[in-house]
């Protein structure tokens, strides 16, 4: 298939793999974090780690939008969905995320009207078609999805669709990366930077990571060769004793980002003073809320939202996994109490979550898999 | 955000309970947890191995349905469906025929070997490119009999209609059932009709049951798969699931694909004529090829290795899957089967399939190997490897 096959070429991968191996200094171990859940998914889907030397390991970061939603926020969303005449709409990944009292699926089975949509604009359609209902869109995601939510709010305001609102859970990537950089457990050699987020914010916001923390970062695309090339670029920087922000995904990511997208976000949303992240706790100025001008479309002001806070289960080590301190399988409940069909932590819910990706795609030791697939 | 955010957090009691249960059932968990952090280098690997074994033990546990209510995931054909069937239906109805959990029950009445099966159809929309619910309802039951090695004889048709459903639509559906039955050489010999109040159904649901006669001396069973066996699919996969998904019009994607719904009685007979030692045939409906191969791996206690590059997928289906983030291996077909045959018969099987119009796109897609038992591994086109597990969740609801 065009625009896909050329980024999955096994021959090119072998060449890159050899060049990465040639850059490894003897006795040194390299640890890179891919910030974005989309990268984690690509790495497992294509079996990319087979191309990396054993001394190069990838650590899965906090950039999965579903994985960072705390249980209390989901309980709040279900509380909204249970109010009279409400249709809650959400992306499919959210349906199975467990809250303190169950998931959207469970709430649906108990009588709430919660529907899956592929775009916030689909929620608008539902609002237009159901003028006697109150339609709420559960908005989640980083800067990647915030512009489409913002455009939807603007459209709703322009059309005076008073029965449409958003339950805003948009978060921003930089504070999360800062939280990881400030973690005392950090032992990373560099970052594979998020590709889609960077199409909106550009590469400049990452410059402090190289400048102040001495870690190189390469913004990467989502095809397997993109990621392999990014690892090569990071290794090259380390070999040349450079520490910079580089853009591997230049075919999509402009260095200065997308000013129009940033403008619509700024027009409709403002930073919250603080927001709770699953596993990472409260982080200041790390999330967005609807601006006063669009209060008519802000579910948090229209409905009484209980503001529930649910403690992460004691056994759940999502936080350590999100920060890259633990490998998924090192978590105490991985694969026993916490599985993709009965997830306790959100890392196990979304296919982009580090634990689900590991469980589904990498659950067996490399040696045995290699032996089995030898032709 | 309200001030209660800063108050004492609540507990997620269900999660704490799940952890307690898992620890009680698998006492090693706690000890392994305590070891975390103390392991280095090689010990790490052994510990990873321990964790993997722990998972296998957890997976081998008796399935239970913990949810207080049925959710859509229970109907998706993946793990939740299997749990529901094992823990609720099989538990209550247990008998040797049902325990085999095949597409059709194998029965013997006097000297006659029969196959008996049933299936319900709730597809939305009722009409889609390449077919409709009526054709699906006939072909689905014909195929369950065909892949059991039986010659389909007769089927039943039960209708649940919603008040207000257009009679003309019903006529269309019934006409296509009649022509599908004629094409498959079966007669619809009994039926039932119920009408429910407006809003209590979605237009038209159909249930069909079918009886076939097992004239061949073959015993098709997933447990028969042996290391070395070849795995084939009878044509490009995923056409039906993606067609229905797009036909709903919820996604602004248009593609030139039609459902693959078709009766498989001829092509399966052709294969069984050419390769009487065929181990297993399964039609790749809900849960797709991946789900069938997982069953093969688990039941035969062997591993299945698939070659992604060899799996036939139409570019339109591949493209839609890329956009939707779905793996075609999990997408349903309604006119394709998976066959497991001894390695020496792989060529003969492929030739037999290629000779039939429904099998033009047939291909050998993988093989059975000894280790690691119970797993499906995929060699990716990119050159890596990964595990293909059973489907979790519900990417494509109500496609059949």
XYZ file of C-alpha atoms in Angstrom:
775
model
C 0.000 0.000 0.000
C 1.346 3.407 -0.903
C 2.496 5.709 1.913
C 2.663 2.687 4.206
C 4.816 -0.033 2.648
C 7.800 2.238 2.091
C 7.944 2.863 5.845
C 7.874 -0.850 6.664
C 10.651 -2.059 4.399
C 12.476 -4.918 6.099
C 15.633 -4.409 4.010
C 15.993 -0.780 5.126
C 15.309 -1.904 8.691
C 18.203 -4.385 8.538
C 20.542 -1.642 7.316
C 19.476 0.733 10.111
C 19.726 -2.059 12.657
C 23.348 -2.723 11.671
C 24.171 0.978 11.864
C 22.608 1.222 15.332
C 24.612 -1.799 16.495
C 27.790 -0.217 15.137
C 27.187 2.871 17.298
C 26.921 0.913 20.563
C 29.857 1.521 22.883
C 31.028 -1.764 24.431
C 29.634 -2.353 27.898
C 27.221 0.560 27.733
C 23.453 0.127 28.095
C 21.127 2.595 26.404
C 17.613 3.438 27.592
C 15.324 5.631 25.519
C 11.779 6.607 26.381
C 9.159 6.780 23.678
C 6.827 9.373 25.166
C 3.844 8.616 22.985
C 1.506 5.630 23.285
C 1.209 5.500 19.507
C 4.923 4.714 19.354
C 4.547 1.959 21.956
C 1.837 0.439 19.802
C 3.985 0.577 16.646
C 6.955 -0.952 18.454
C 4.945 -3.985 19.534
C 2.736 -4.283 16.463
C 5.702 -4.648 14.150
C 8.044 -6.444 16.532
C 10.534 -3.596 16.259
C 12.633 -4.617 19.268
C 13.907 -7.567 17.214
C 16.007 -5.022 15.326
C 17.602 -3.481 18.413
C 20.762 -4.782 20.077
C 20.159 -6.227 23.553
C 21.950 -3.251 25.062
C 19.386 -0.795 23.683
C 16.053 -0.814 25.474
C 12.920 1.218 24.985
C 10.913 2.486 27.935
C 7.262 3.305 27.480
C 6.264 6.789 28.559
C 3.115 8.579 29.704
C 1.759 9.643 26.320
C -1.278 7.398 26.143
C -4.311 9.683 26.576
C -6.471 6.973 28.118
C -3.769 5.774 30.496
C -3.385 9.081 32.297
C -7.079 9.561 33.165
C -7.522 9.022 36.930
C -10.355 6.765 38.113
C -12.143 9.625 39.843
C -12.490 11.534 36.576
C -14.187 8.527 35.040
C -16.538 8.248 38.022
C -17.364 11.922 37.455
C -18.084 11.233 33.786
C -20.358 8.322 34.694
C -22.133 10.560 37.238
C -22.847 13.000 34.392
C -23.974 10.175 32.099
C -26.425 8.948 34.760
C -28.260 12.288 34.940
C -31.624 12.530 33.149
C -31.694 12.905 29.351
C -27.929 12.734 28.955
C -26.187 11.052 26.019
C -22.494 10.680 26.823
C -20.212 10.260 23.798
C -16.627 9.099 23.830
C -13.817 7.506 21.854
C -13.920 3.693 21.794
C -10.796 3.290 23.916
C -12.519 4.988 26.863
C -15.359 2.441 27.009
C -13.411 -0.189 28.930
C -11.411 2.092 31.230
C -12.229 1.088 34.797
C -13.232 3.775 37.281
C -13.786 3.370 40.988
C -17.226 1.844 40.314
C -16.790 0.223 36.908
C -16.440 1.298 33.296
C -18.572 3.077 30.688
C -19.493 -0.386 29.408
C -20.844 -1.270 32.858
C -22.653 2.078 33.158
C -24.215 1.481 29.742
C -25.361 -1.983 30.769
C -26.904 -0.406 33.894
C -28.994 1.985 31.798
C -26.892 5.036 30.914
C -26.729 6.085 27.240
C -23.028 6.141 26.385
C -22.074 6.009 22.716
C -18.821 5.507 20.880
C -17.841 8.161 18.336
C -14.871 8.516 16.018
C -14.763 12.299 16.101
C -16.206 15.025 18.343
C -18.074 16.211 15.256
C -20.073 12.957 15.434
C -21.189 14.080 18.911
C -22.415 17.332 17.378
C -24.445 15.318 14.879
C -26.007 13.390 17.753
C -26.791 16.702 19.517
C -28.494 18.084 16.404
C -30.524 14.911 15.948
C -31.613 14.815 19.610
C -32.641 18.366 20.586
C -34.492 17.066 23.668
C -31.339 15.347 24.993
C -28.214 16.785 26.576
C -25.220 15.489 24.642
C -21.825 15.465 26.356
C -18.503 14.667 24.679
C -15.863 13.147 26.974
C -12.852 15.004 25.597
C -9.526 13.299 26.225
C -6.054 13.507 24.772
C -2.986 15.672 24.520
C -2.479 18.639 22.192
C -3.111 16.200 19.344
C -6.856 15.970 19.897
C -7.426 19.324 21.657
C -7.741 21.291 18.377
C -10.600 19.097 17.127
C -12.386 19.478 20.467
C -11.795 23.246 20.254
C -13.204 23.386 16.733
C -16.237 21.421 17.899
C -16.880 23.883 20.745
C -16.596 26.792 18.281
C -18.985 25.072 15.889
C -21.475 24.352 18.699
C -21.312 27.988 19.808
C -21.796 29.251 16.245
C -24.796 26.991 15.747
C -26.132 27.838 19.236
C -26.397 24.101 19.981
C -27.254 24.603 23.642
C -27.693 20.890 24.284
C -24.046 20.135 23.515
C -21.186 20.305 26.002
C -17.773 18.790 26.553
C -16.372 17.174 29.681
C -12.859 18.461 29.225
C -9.959 16.186 30.208
C -7.358 17.489 27.788
C -3.829 17.368 29.132
C -0.564 18.852 27.932
C 2.584 16.896 27.287
C 5.366 19.146 28.567
C 4.404 19.048 32.301
C 4.256 15.250 32.094
C 7.740 15.069 30.592
C 8.925 17.500 33.295
C 7.483 15.225 35.981
C 9.467 12.345 34.515
C 12.668 14.379 34.245
C 12.291 15.427 37.899
C 11.808 11.840 39.043
C 14.790 10.654 41.102
C 14.525 7.212 39.489
C 15.247 8.582 36.036
C 17.935 6.702 34.154
C 17.225 7.621 30.558
C 19.657 8.396 27.757
C 17.177 10.251 25.587
C 13.642 10.636 24.318
C 11.772 9.584 21.211
C 9.537 12.650 21.034
C 5.801 12.489 20.342
C 4.967 12.920 16.670
C 1.315 13.886 16.595
C 1.528 16.277 19.538
C 4.438 17.970 17.785
C 2.388 18.605 14.656
C 0.495 21.033 16.896
C 3.114 22.394 19.331
C 6.191 22.005 17.110
C 9.656 21.067 18.366
C 10.681 24.185 20.242
C 8.891 23.380 23.544
C 11.264 20.419 23.963
C 14.448 22.496 23.795
C 14.706 22.757 27.605
C 15.055 18.967 27.782
C 18.330 19.076 25.856
C 19.485 22.390 27.311
C 18.631 21.988 31.013
C 18.470 18.228 31.459
C 21.120 17.115 29.005
C 18.900 14.572 27.254
C 18.613 14.447 23.464
C 15.140 14.232 21.910
C 14.102 13.217 18.399
C 10.512 13.851 17.251
C 9.487 10.661 15.505
C 6.833 9.434 13.094
C 4.643 6.395 13.680
C 5.826 3.878 11.129
C 8.376 1.329 12.325
C 11.183 2.730 10.154
C 10.503 6.194 11.637
C 11.132 4.864 15.119
C 14.182 2.864 14.115
C 15.642 5.926 12.409
C 14.933 8.003 15.520
C 16.846 5.529 17.663
C 19.698 5.782 15.150
C 19.591 9.599 15.366
C 19.659 9.488 19.195
C 22.584 7.034 19.146
C 24.418 9.259 16.674
C 23.970 12.280 18.948
C 25.300 10.315 21.919
C 28.260 9.018 19.889
C 29.066 12.535 18.718
C 28.552 13.929 22.253
C 25.752 16.155 20.960
C 22.539 16.870 22.830
C 19.844 18.479 20.715
C 16.220 18.408 19.665
C 15.975 16.909 16.182
C 12.975 16.323 13.924
C 12.821 12.917 12.243
C 9.137 13.470 11.361
C 9.732 16.552 9.229
C 7.311 15.280 6.595
C 4.517 16.104 9.029
C 5.903 18.119 11.955
C 6.734 21.799 11.314
C 9.441 23.086 13.677
C 7.162 25.880 14.873
C 4.030 23.762 15.072
C 0.593 24.661 13.792
C -0.284 28.247 14.807
C -3.903 27.918 13.732
C -4.449 24.823 15.883
C -2.762 26.518 18.850
C -4.963 29.579 18.314
C -8.255 27.645 18.482
C -7.093 25.828 21.613
C -6.204 29.173 23.207
C -9.499 30.676 22.110
C -11.650 28.017 23.792
C -9.523 26.547 26.571
C -7.332 27.761 29.417
C -4.846 26.005 31.701
C -6.206 24.498 34.905
C -4.242 25.337 38.057
C -3.715 21.628 38.628
C -4.992 18.251 37.381
C -4.681 14.706 38.665
C -2.854 12.224 36.433
C -3.190 8.512 36.831
C -0.115 7.269 38.633
C 1.663 10.619 38.508
C -0.577 12.495 40.972
C -1.455 16.185 40.788
C 0.605 18.183 38.284
C 0.328 21.975 38.175
C -0.819 23.618 34.940
C -0.918 20.326 33.111
C -4.466 20.284 31.761
C -7.041 22.402 29.983
C -10.520 23.582 30.902
C -13.203 25.391 28.922
C -12.903 29.191 28.954
C -15.627 31.298 30.633
C -16.797 32.572 27.228
C -17.861 29.023 26.323
C -19.306 28.102 29.731
C -22.572 27.146 27.997
C -20.710 24.186 26.487
C -18.788 23.158 29.603
C -20.234 20.014 31.213
C -18.436 20.807 34.469
C -20.542 23.948 34.847
C -23.809 22.592 33.455
C -23.994 19.436 35.533
C -23.264 18.922 39.172
C -20.008 17.008 39.041
C -19.181 15.192 42.268
C -15.408 15.741 41.915
C -14.634 12.220 42.982
C -11.107 11.213 43.870
C -10.281 7.514 43.872
C -6.974 6.252 45.185
C -5.006 4.134 42.743
C -5.213 0.559 44.044
C -2.253 -0.125 46.312
C -1.025 -3.046 44.236
C -1.247 -1.085 40.987
C 2.101 0.255 39.821
C 0.865 2.207 36.797
C 2.768 5.264 37.989
C 6.107 3.465 37.968
C 5.309 1.965 34.567
C 4.265 5.356 33.171
C 7.511 6.875 34.417
C 9.495 4.032 32.916
C 10.867 2.949 36.290
C 9.275 -0.489 35.998
C 8.875 -2.684 32.952
C 5.221 -3.745 32.631
C 5.946 -7.313 33.674
C 7.674 -6.119 36.839
C 4.353 -4.864 38.252
C 3.020 -7.125 40.990
C -0.414 -7.637 39.451
C 0.633 -7.788 35.779
C -1.043 -10.699 34.050
C -2.774 -12.066 37.143
C -5.186 -9.608 38.744
C -4.628 -7.120 35.917
C -5.182 -8.395 32.376
C -6.571 -6.812 29.201
C -9.996 -8.355 29.867
C -10.064 -7.275 33.523
C -7.744 -4.265 33.657
C -7.016 -2.668 37.011
C -4.664 -0.038 35.695
C -5.292 2.037 32.628
C -1.954 0.968 31.097
C -3.689 -2.359 30.530
C -6.821 -0.923 28.892
C -5.789 0.950 25.811
C -3.908 -0.957 23.147
C -1.480 1.984 23.362
C -0.939 1.318 27.047
C 2.484 -0.079 27.859
C 1.073 -3.058 29.778
C -1.562 -4.061 27.205
C 0.976 -3.733 24.407
C 3.434 -5.885 26.314
C 0.771 -8.414 27.279
C -0.612 -8.754 23.759
C 2.473 -8.460 21.661
C 5.520 -9.233 23.729
C 4.466 -11.615 26.425
C 7.089 -14.201 25.603
C 10.806 -14.080 25.989
C 12.571 -13.098 22.804
C 14.702 -16.240 22.596
C 11.791 -18.636 22.519
C 9.917 -16.515 19.999
C 12.975 -16.337 17.758
C 13.415 -20.076 17.915
C 9.750 -20.692 17.037
C 9.675 -18.324 14.078
C 12.941 -19.498 12.524
C 12.142 -20.792 9.038
C -12.912 21.467 40.033
C -14.563 21.204 43.437
C -12.734 21.256 46.745
C -13.654 17.643 47.463
C -10.786 16.765 45.139
C -8.398 17.378 47.943
C -10.341 15.341 50.485
C -9.665 11.739 51.396
C -9.689 9.637 48.259
C -12.095 6.745 47.939
C -11.049 3.153 47.416
C -11.717 1.205 44.250
C -13.015 -1.831 46.132
C -13.381 -4.026 43.044
C -9.692 -3.590 42.246
C -8.522 -4.351 45.777
C -10.683 -7.482 45.715
C -9.251 -8.607 42.362
C -5.740 -8.284 43.759
C -6.633 -10.285 46.880
C -8.209 -13.022 44.778
C -5.240 -13.254 42.438
C -2.853 -13.469 45.373
C -4.926 -16.205 46.987
C -5.006 -18.213 43.769
C -1.377 -17.651 42.878
C 0.630 -17.434 46.118
C 3.877 -16.812 44.227
C 2.766 -13.345 43.297
C 3.633 -11.903 46.673
C 7.078 -13.455 46.867
C 7.934 -12.333 43.359
C 6.747 -8.844 44.224
C 9.137 -8.722 47.172
C 12.008 -9.736 44.953
C 11.430 -6.804 42.619
C 14.331 -4.418 42.519
C 16.848 -6.918 43.823
C 17.286 -8.644 40.497
C 19.976 -7.794 38.019
C 21.197 -9.011 34.669
C 20.567 -12.685 34.115
C 18.279 -13.036 37.148
C 16.033 -10.535 35.387
C 15.442 -12.939 32.570
C 14.532 -15.806 34.837
C 12.189 -13.518 36.700
C 10.579 -12.491 33.419
C 10.162 -16.171 32.685
C 8.531 -16.618 36.101
C 6.119 -13.815 35.371
C 5.234 -15.363 32.022
C 4.556 -18.674 33.730
C 2.433 -16.883 36.312
C 0.392 -15.430 33.469
C -0.079 -18.827 31.910
C -1.347 -20.123 35.234
C -3.732 -17.187 35.481
C -4.937 -17.829 31.939
C -5.511 -21.486 32.695
C -7.814 -20.566 35.595
C -11.429 -21.541 35.311
C -13.205 -18.705 33.517
C -15.659 -16.639 35.515
C -18.033 -13.860 34.619
C -17.465 -11.125 37.164
C -19.558 -8.389 35.555
C -22.940 -7.913 37.235
C -24.546 -7.210 33.835
C -24.046 -8.299 30.238
C -22.017 -5.767 28.252
C -21.431 -5.503 24.509
C -18.027 -7.106 25.005
C -19.809 -10.382 25.853
C -21.071 -10.529 22.276
C -17.886 -9.591 20.459
C -16.590 -13.102 19.896
C -13.397 -12.562 21.864
C -12.335 -13.442 25.375
C -15.431 -12.102 27.123
C -17.680 -14.204 24.866
C -15.600 -17.298 25.585
C -15.768 -16.640 29.314
C -19.541 -16.234 29.147
C -19.982 -19.474 27.207
C -17.613 -21.438 29.443
C -18.732 -20.098 32.781
C -22.480 -19.820 32.244
C -23.706 -21.908 29.299
C -21.284 -24.822 29.295
C -21.418 -25.017 33.074
C -25.213 -25.389 33.024
C -25.675 -27.535 29.892
C -22.552 -29.684 30.112
C -22.574 -32.776 27.855
C -19.998 -34.475 25.599
C -21.345 -32.977 22.352
C -21.347 -29.413 23.671
C -17.977 -29.768 25.375
C -16.282 -30.128 22.020
C -17.279 -26.509 21.360
C -17.181 -26.917 17.610
C -19.159 -24.993 14.989
C -21.741 -27.781 14.899
C -22.530 -30.624 17.316
C -21.642 -34.084 15.989
C -24.481 -36.527 16.658
C -25.113 -40.130 15.748
C -28.694 -41.360 15.348
C -28.786 -45.067 14.595
C -26.189 -45.428 11.848
C -26.569 -41.878 10.628
C -23.900 -39.355 11.542
C -25.422 -35.878 11.796
C -24.223 -32.343 12.424
C -26.518 -29.831 14.140
C -25.928 -26.109 14.576
C -27.644 -22.784 15.308
C -26.819 -19.104 14.937
C -28.572 -15.752 15.395
C -28.201 -12.678 13.211
C -28.462 -9.099 14.441
C -26.393 -7.305 11.796
C -26.866 -3.562 11.440
C -27.551 -2.322 8.763
C -29.835 -5.101 7.513
C -28.791 -4.439 3.904
C -25.139 -3.903 2.992
C -23.000 -4.097 -0.160
C -22.765 -7.723 -1.214
C -25.609 -9.083 0.882
C -28.224 -8.695 3.587
C -29.214 -10.272 6.898
C -31.237 -12.991 5.134
C -28.404 -14.234 2.954
C -26.076 -14.061 5.967
C -28.483 -16.120 8.094
C -28.620 -18.925 5.531
C -24.938 -18.907 4.587
C -23.786 -18.704 8.208
C -25.605 -21.873 9.203
C -24.710 -23.666 5.961
C -21.063 -22.802 6.636
C -21.103 -24.042 10.230
C -22.267 -27.393 8.856
C -19.862 -27.361 5.901
C -16.760 -26.727 8.021
C -17.837 -29.602 10.268
C -17.430 -31.872 7.261
C -21.191 -32.266 6.845
C -23.458 -31.939 3.802
C -26.098 -29.350 4.758
C -29.645 -30.727 4.461
C -32.291 -28.554 6.087
C -32.467 -25.366 8.100
C -34.987 -23.517 10.240
C -35.733 -19.798 10.282
C -36.948 -17.858 13.319
C -37.852 -14.173 12.948
C -38.091 -11.529 15.660
C -39.665 -8.507 14.011
C -40.173 -5.037 15.447
C -43.566 -3.374 15.256
C -43.463 -0.938 12.322
C -40.886 -2.853 10.270
C -41.594 -2.344 6.527
C -43.184 -5.412 4.960
C -41.298 -4.766 1.735
C -37.991 -5.023 3.593
C -39.122 -8.342 5.039
C -40.037 -9.546 1.531
C -36.556 -8.613 0.294
C -34.879 -10.415 3.182
C -36.991 -13.535 2.749
C -36.409 -13.585 -1.019
C -32.665 -13.500 -0.530
C -32.941 -16.282 2.067
C -34.823 -18.379 -0.498
C -32.208 -17.869 -3.179
C -29.324 -18.441 -0.738
C -30.960 -21.693 0.365
C -31.386 -22.793 -3.256
C -27.742 -21.966 -3.991
C -26.587 -23.981 -0.990
C -28.914 -26.903 -1.759
C -30.786 -26.687 1.541
C -34.496 -26.365 2.269
C -35.969 -24.146 4.960
C -38.349 -26.641 6.525
C -39.569 -25.010 9.729
C -39.771 -21.570 11.285
C -41.176 -19.202 13.852
C -42.318 -15.570 13.963
C -42.525 -13.166 16.883
C -43.306 -9.446 16.814
C -42.034 -7.173 19.589
C -43.161 -3.630 20.429
C -41.619 -0.684 18.675
C -38.312 0.161 20.312
C -37.832 -3.356 21.716
C -35.949 -4.706 18.707
C -33.987 -3.281 15.828
C -36.185 -4.046 12.818
C -35.439 -7.682 12.227
C -33.426 -10.376 13.971
C -33.138 -13.862 12.507
C -32.193 -17.181 14.058
C -31.383 -20.199 11.921
C -30.573 -23.769 12.885
C -29.373 -26.435 10.507
C -28.938 -30.171 10.181
C -26.376 -31.794 7.937
C -25.268 -35.342 7.340
C -21.658 -36.366 7.921
C -21.054 -38.785 5.068
C -17.282 -38.569 5.132
C -15.275 -40.546 7.664
C -13.428 -37.359 8.704
C -13.148 -36.062 12.284
C -12.309 -32.378 12.092
C -11.049 -31.109 15.429
C -8.679 -28.379 16.588
C -7.028 -30.954 18.859
C -5.817 -32.791 15.734
C -3.323 -30.082 14.747
C 0.294 -31.322 14.895
C 3.636 -29.539 14.709
C 4.578 -29.263 11.052
C 0.993 -28.829 9.801
C 0.271 -26.053 7.306
C -2.359 -23.369 7.867
C -4.372 -22.012 4.946
C -7.053 -19.394 4.483
C -9.495 -19.800 1.611
C -9.335 -16.165 0.442
C -8.742 -12.530 1.376
C -9.828 -11.829 4.963
C -11.849 -9.066 6.597
C -14.082 -8.050 3.670
C -17.369 -8.627 5.487
C -16.531 -6.870 8.748
C -15.127 -3.790 7.070
C -17.971 -3.616 4.519
C -20.643 -3.622 7.233
C -18.681 -1.144 9.324
C -18.469 1.278 6.408
C -22.091 0.630 5.361
C -23.242 2.082 8.673
C -22.084 5.465 7.418
C -20.726 6.464 10.835
C -17.276 6.892 9.376
C -16.712 9.201 6.473
C -14.784 6.541 4.599
C -15.881 5.098 1.277
C -14.260 2.017 -0.214
C -15.070 -0.246 -3.099
C -15.555 -3.480 -1.136
C -18.442 -5.887 -0.707
C -19.199 -8.541 1.881
C -17.679 -11.956 1.239
C -20.842 -13.763 2.399
C -21.033 -17.055 0.503
C -21.927 -20.714 1.076
C -18.810 -22.788 1.699
C -20.311 -26.267 1.245
C -18.790 -26.824 -2.214
C -15.321 -25.492 -1.574
C -15.010 -27.307 1.758
C -16.130 -30.547 0.089
C -13.550 -29.977 -2.667
C -10.836 -29.573 -0.048
C -11.899 -32.662 1.894
C -11.965 -34.678 -1.372
C -8.412 -33.586 -2.170
C -7.096 -33.861 1.394
C -9.069 -36.392 3.461
C -6.500 -36.007 6.249
C -7.474 -32.350 6.797
C -7.206 -31.739 10.541
C -9.591 -28.850 10.910
C -11.805 -26.383 9.058
C -13.275 -23.300 10.733
C -15.178 -20.428 9.177
C -13.551 -17.187 10.255
C -16.560 -15.241 11.561
C -16.588 -13.089 14.711
C -13.129 -12.690 16.172
C -11.597 -13.405 12.766
C -8.695 -15.646 11.824
C -6.755 -14.681 14.969
C -9.399 -16.081 17.315
C -9.588 -19.417 15.468
C -5.826 -19.850 15.480
C -5.693 -19.091 19.201
C -8.185 -21.894 19.770
C -6.068 -24.201 17.617
C -2.940 -23.318 19.603
C -4.607 -23.784 22.977
C -6.516 -26.990 22.198
C -3.642 -28.697 20.352
C -1.050 -27.506 22.905
C 1.191 -26.287 20.092
C 2.205 -22.905 18.693
C 0.963 -21.323 15.499
C 3.390 -19.194 13.484
C 1.799 -16.853 10.964
C 3.571 -15.002 8.179
C 1.972 -11.553 7.902
C 3.202 -11.048 4.351
C 1.424 -14.227 3.244
C -1.976 -13.338 4.732
C -4.235 -12.202 1.870
C -5.908 -8.859 2.665
C -7.395 -6.592 -0.008
C -5.726 -3.177 -0.148
C -9.110 -1.485 0.541
C -9.569 -3.567 3.694
C -5.959 -3.005 4.750
C -6.401 0.744 4.233
C -9.619 0.913 6.258
C -7.983 -1.146 9.023
C -4.978 1.212 9.107
C -7.304 4.204 9.476
C -9.445 2.579 12.151
C -6.539 1.050 14.060
C -7.917 -2.465 13.640
C -5.934 -5.595 12.847
C -7.494 -7.457 9.858
C -6.671 -10.728 11.615
C -9.546 -9.954 14.018
C -12.077 -8.830 11.406
C -14.924 -11.188 10.560
C -15.443 -12.937 7.240
C -18.686 -14.674 6.254
C -17.394 -16.733 3.344
C -13.837 -17.738 4.264
C -12.422 -20.599 6.247
C -9.178 -21.496 7.925
C -7.858 -24.982 7.170
C -5.149 -26.936 8.963
C -3.653 -29.747 6.870
C -0.615 -32.017 7.180
C 2.485 -30.363 5.659
C 2.715 -32.974 2.878
C -0.825 -32.061 1.746
C -0.359 -28.273 1.699
C 0.193 -28.102 -2.067
C -2.749 -30.383 -2.833
C -4.974 -28.337 -0.525
C -3.945 -25.075 -2.151
C -4.545 -26.472 -5.645
C -8.007 -27.720 -4.663
C -8.933 -24.330 -3.194
C -7.590 -22.392 -6.172
C -9.783 -24.445 -8.509
C -12.983 -23.174 -6.847
C -14.159 -19.615 -7.632
C -14.427 -18.834 -3.871
C -10.854 -19.997 -3.325
C -8.987 -18.004 -5.942
C -7.252 -15.953 -3.260
C -6.422 -18.915 -1.016
C -2.966 -18.984 0.526
C -0.763 -20.871 2.961
C -0.358 -18.372 5.795
C 1.541 -20.241 8.475
C 2.379 -23.479 10.209
C 2.073 -25.284 13.502
C 5.237 -25.655 15.600
C 5.905 -27.317 18.930
C 6.942 -24.450 21.163
C 5.759 -22.242 22.878
C 2.502 -24.167 23.377
C -0.767 -22.236 23.264
C 0.574 -19.194 21.463
C 0.003 -17.591 18.080
C 3.082 -15.767 16.823
C 3.205 -13.446 13.853
C 6.259 -12.748 11.730
C 5.525 -9.169 10.723
C 6.041 -7.833 7.216
C 8.516 -5.447 8.809
C 10.633 -8.414 9.881
C 9.845 -8.522 13.595
C 7.758 -10.913 15.646
C 4.819 -10.472 17.955
C 2.090 -12.382 19.721
C -1.440 -12.434 18.330
C -3.755 -12.913 21.297
C -7.477 -13.472 21.402
C -9.580 -10.414 20.789
C -10.414 -8.294 23.819
C -13.138 -5.676 23.623
C -15.434 -4.860 20.782
C -13.967 -3.088 17.764
C -16.786 -3.973 15.354
C -20.128 -4.538 17.036
C -23.092 -6.212 15.301
C -21.546 -7.274 12.048
C -23.434 -10.568 11.832
